mmCIF file of C-alpha atoms and ligand atoms in Angstrom:
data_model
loop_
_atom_site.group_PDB
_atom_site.id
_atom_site.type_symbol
_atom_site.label_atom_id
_atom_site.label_comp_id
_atom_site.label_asym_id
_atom_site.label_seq_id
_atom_site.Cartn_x
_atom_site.Cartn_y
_atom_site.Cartn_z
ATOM 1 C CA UNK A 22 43.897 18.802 -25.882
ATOM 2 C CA UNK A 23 45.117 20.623 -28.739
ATOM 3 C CA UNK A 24 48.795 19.804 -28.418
ATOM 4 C CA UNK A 25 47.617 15.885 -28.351
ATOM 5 C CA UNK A 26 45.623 16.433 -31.598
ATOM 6 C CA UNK A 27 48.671 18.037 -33.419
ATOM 7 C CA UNK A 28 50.378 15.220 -32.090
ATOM 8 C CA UNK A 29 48.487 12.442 -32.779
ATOM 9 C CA UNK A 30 48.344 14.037 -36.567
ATOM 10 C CA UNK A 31 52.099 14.071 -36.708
ATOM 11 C CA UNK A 32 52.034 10.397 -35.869
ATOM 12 C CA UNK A 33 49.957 9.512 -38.047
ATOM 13 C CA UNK A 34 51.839 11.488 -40.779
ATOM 14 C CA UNK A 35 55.156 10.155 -40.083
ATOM 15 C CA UNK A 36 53.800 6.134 -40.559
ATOM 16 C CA UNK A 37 52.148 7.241 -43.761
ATOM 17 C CA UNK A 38 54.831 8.830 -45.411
ATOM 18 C CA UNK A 39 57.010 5.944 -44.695
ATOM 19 C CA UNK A 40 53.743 3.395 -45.876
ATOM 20 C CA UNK A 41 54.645 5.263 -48.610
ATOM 21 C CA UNK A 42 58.248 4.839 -48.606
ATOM 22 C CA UNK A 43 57.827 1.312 -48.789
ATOM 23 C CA UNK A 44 55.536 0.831 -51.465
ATOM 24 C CA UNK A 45 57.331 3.307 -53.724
ATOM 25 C CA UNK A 46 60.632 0.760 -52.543
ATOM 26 C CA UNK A 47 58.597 -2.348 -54.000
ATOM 27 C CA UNK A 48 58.143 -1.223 -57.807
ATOM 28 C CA UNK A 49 61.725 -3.532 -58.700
ATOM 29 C CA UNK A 50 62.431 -4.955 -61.885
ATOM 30 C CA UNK A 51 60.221 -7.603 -63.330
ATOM 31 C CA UNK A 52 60.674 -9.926 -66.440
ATOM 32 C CA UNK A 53 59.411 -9.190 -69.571
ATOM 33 C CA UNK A 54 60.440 -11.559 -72.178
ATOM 34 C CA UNK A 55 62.329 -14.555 -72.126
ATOM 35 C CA UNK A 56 64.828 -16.455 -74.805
ATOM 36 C CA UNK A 57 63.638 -19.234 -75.464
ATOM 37 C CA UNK A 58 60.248 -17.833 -74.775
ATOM 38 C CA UNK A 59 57.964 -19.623 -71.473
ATOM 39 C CA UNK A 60 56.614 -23.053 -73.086
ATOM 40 C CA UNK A 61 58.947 -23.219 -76.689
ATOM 41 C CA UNK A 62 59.524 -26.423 -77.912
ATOM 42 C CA UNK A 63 62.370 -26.899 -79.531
ATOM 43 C CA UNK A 64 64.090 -29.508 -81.649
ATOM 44 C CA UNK A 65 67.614 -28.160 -80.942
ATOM 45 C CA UNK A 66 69.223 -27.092 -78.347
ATOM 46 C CA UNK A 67 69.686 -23.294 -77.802
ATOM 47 C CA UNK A 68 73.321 -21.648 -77.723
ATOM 48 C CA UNK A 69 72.421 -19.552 -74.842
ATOM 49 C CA UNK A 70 69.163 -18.482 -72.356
ATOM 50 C CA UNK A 71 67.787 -15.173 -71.356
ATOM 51 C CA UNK A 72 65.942 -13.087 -70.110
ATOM 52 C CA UNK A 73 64.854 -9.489 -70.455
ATOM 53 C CA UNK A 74 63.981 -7.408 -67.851
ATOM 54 C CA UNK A 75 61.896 -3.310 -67.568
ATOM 55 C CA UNK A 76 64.659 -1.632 -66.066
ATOM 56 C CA UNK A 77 68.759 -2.396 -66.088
ATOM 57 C CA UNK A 78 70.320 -4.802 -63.574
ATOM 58 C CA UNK A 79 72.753 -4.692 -61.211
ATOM 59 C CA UNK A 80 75.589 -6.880 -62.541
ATOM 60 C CA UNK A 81 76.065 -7.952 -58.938
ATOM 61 C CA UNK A 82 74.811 -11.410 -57.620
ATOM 62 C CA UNK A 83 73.338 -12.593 -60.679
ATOM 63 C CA UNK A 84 72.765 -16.150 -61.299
ATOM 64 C CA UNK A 85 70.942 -18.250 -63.683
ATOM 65 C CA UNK A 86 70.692 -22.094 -64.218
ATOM 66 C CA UNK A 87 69.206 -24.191 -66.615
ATOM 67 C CA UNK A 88 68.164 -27.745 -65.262
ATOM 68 C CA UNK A 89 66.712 -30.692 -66.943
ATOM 69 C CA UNK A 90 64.861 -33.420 -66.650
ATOM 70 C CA UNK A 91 67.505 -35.659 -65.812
ATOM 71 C CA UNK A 92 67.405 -32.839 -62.307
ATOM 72 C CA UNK A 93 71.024 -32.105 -63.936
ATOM 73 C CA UNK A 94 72.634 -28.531 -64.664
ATOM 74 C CA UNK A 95 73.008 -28.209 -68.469
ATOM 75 C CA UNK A 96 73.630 -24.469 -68.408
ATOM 76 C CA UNK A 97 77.425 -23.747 -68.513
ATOM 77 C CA UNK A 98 79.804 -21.025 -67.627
ATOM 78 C CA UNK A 99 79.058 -17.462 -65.350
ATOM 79 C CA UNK A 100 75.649 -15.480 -66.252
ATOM 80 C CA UNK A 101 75.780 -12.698 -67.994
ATOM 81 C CA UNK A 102 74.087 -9.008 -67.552
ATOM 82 C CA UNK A 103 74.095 -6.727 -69.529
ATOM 83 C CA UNK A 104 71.590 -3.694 -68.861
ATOM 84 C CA UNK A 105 68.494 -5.360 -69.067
ATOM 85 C CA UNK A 106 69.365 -8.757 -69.886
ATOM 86 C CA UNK A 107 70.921 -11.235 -68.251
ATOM 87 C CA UNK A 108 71.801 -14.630 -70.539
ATOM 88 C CA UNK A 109 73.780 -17.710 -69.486
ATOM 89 C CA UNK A 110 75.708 -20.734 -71.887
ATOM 90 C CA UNK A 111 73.619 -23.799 -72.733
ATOM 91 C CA UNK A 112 75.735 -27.148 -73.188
ATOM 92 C CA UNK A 113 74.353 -28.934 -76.182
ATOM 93 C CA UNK A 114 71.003 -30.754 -74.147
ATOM 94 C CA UNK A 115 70.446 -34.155 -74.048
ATOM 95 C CA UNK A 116 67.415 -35.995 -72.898
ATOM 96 C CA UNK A 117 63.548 -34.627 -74.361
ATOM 97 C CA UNK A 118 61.577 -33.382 -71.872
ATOM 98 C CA UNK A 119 61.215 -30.097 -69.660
ATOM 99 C CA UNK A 120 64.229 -27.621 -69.086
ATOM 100 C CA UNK A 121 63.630 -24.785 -67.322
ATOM 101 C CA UNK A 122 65.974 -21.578 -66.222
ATOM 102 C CA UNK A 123 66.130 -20.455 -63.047
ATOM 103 C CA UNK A 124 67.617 -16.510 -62.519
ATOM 104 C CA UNK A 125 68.631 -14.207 -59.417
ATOM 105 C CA UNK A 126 69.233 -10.882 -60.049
ATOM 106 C CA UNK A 127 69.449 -7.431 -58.529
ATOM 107 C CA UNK A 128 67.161 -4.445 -59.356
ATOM 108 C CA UNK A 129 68.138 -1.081 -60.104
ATOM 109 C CA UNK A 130 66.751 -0.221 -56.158
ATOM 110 C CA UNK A 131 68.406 -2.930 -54.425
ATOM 111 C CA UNK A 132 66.129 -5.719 -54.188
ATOM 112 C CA UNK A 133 66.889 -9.278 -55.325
ATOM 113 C CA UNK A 134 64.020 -10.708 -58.053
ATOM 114 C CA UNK A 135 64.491 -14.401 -58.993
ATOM 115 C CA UNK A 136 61.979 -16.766 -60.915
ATOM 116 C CA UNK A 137 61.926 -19.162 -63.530
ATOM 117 C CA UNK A 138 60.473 -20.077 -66.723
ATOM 118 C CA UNK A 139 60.770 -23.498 -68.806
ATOM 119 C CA UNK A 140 60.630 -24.734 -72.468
ATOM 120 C CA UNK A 141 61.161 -28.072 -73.810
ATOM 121 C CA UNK A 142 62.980 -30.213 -75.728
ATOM 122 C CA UNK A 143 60.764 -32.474 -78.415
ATOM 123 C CA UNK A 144 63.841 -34.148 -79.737
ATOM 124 C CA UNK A 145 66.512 -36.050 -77.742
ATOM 125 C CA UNK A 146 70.068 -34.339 -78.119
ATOM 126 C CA UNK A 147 73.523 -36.211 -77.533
ATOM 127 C CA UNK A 148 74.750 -33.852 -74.989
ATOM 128 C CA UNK A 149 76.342 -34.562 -71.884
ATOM 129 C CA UNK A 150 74.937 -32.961 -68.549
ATOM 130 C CA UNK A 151 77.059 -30.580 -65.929
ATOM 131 C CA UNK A 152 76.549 -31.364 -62.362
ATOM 132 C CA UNK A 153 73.272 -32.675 -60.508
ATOM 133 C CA UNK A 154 71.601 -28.993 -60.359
ATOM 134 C CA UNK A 155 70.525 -26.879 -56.825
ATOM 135 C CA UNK A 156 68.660 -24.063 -58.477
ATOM 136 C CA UNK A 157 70.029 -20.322 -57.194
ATOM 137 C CA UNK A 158 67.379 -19.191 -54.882
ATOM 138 C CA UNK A 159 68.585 -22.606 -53.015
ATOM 139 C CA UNK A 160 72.304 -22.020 -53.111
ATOM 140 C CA UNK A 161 71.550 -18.015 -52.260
ATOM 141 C CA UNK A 162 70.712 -18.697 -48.634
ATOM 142 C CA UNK A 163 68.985 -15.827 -46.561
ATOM 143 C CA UNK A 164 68.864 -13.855 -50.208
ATOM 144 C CA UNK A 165 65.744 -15.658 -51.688
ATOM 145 C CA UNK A 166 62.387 -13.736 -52.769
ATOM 146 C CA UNK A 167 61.277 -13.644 -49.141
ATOM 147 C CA UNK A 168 63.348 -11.502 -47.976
ATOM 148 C CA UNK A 169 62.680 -8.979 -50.745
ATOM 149 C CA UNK A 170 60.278 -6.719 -48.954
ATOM 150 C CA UNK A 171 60.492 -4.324 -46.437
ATOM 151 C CA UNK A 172 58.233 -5.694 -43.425
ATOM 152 C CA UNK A 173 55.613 -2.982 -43.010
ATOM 153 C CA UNK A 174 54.791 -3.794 -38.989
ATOM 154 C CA UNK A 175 57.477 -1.993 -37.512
ATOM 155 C CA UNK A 176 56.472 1.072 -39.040
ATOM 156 C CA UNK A 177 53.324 0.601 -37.642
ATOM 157 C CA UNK A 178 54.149 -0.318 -34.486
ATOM 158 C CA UNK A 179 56.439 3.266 -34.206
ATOM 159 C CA UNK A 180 53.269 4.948 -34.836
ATOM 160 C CA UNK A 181 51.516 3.476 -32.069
ATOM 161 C CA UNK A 182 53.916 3.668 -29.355
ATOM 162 C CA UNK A 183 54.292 7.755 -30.606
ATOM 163 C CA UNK A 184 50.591 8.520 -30.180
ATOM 164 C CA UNK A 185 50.884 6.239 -26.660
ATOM 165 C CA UNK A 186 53.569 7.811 -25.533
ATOM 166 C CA UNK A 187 51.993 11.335 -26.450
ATOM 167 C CA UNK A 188 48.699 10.488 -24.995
ATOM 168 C CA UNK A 189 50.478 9.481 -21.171
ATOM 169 C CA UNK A 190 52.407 12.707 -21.677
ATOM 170 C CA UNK A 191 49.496 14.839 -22.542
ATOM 171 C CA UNK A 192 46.831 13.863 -19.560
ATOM 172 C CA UNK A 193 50.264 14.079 -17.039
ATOM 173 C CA UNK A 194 50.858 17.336 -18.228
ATOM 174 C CA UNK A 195 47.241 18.447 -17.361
ATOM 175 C CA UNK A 196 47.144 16.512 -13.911
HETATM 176 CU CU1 CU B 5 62.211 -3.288 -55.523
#
């Protein structure tokens, strides 16, 4: 019984180093300030929009929107990275109301982070809009925040069929 105690212990040893492995894989880059900041209102519009993340980004795959109220695009041009920050062009806005910027972007580890924030507009610009806005995470496909953690089940699931399999092997061995 020995040899399915040792076993059983190296099972249990292998799904916990790689519980470990995926929590250690889960500490990505998060957002920690914002240009215009969450809830600004502002009386003009802003040249550009950013935001500021704890670790640098991958320049890959980065995308960032702002959308009105009018549901219409008013951000312009390609997003920007640059080591923690990534920014995007604002046309000059138009209606008052509620604009908020939408960003993907890639961690340092790998994993895709995307989110939002808004700020508004008190006072009616003259600005035209861009396009009737899909925010990234929508346009991204399978790429979208759910997909941004490794699934811990399988690991479990390894673990399990090892001790199983170990267990049969053991009582055949000493039948
Ligand atoms: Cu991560």
């Amino acid at each position: 019984m020995n040899r399915i105690v040792a076993i059983a212990i190296l099972a249990v040893g292998l799904a916990a180093t790689a519980l470990a492995g995926a929590g250690a894989a889960s500490a990505h880059a998060t957002r920690i300030a914002s240009d215009p900041v969450e809830n600004a209102e502002l009386t003009q519009s802003p040249a550009r929009v950013s935001a500021t993340f704890n670790e640098a980004l991958q320049p890959e795959f980065a995308a960032m929107t702002v959308v009105g109220p009018d549901g219409n695009l008013w951000s312009t041009g390609a997003p920007e990275v640059s080591g923690a920050v990534i920014s995007v062009g604002v046309r000059p806005l138009g209606p008052a109301g509620t604009y908020t910027a939408n960003y993907r972007v890639t961690s340092a580890d790998g994993h895709a982070i995307s989110g939002s924030w808004s700020f508004s507009l008190t006072a009616a610009g003259t600005g035209t809009p861009g396009p009737s806005a899909t925010t990234p995470s929508e346009t991204s496909g399978t790429s979208g925040t759910s997909g941004d953690e490794m699934p811990v089940w399988p690991f479990m699931v390894v673990a399990v069929v090892i001790v199983g399999a170990a267990a049969v092997w053991a009582v055949r061995r000493q039948t």
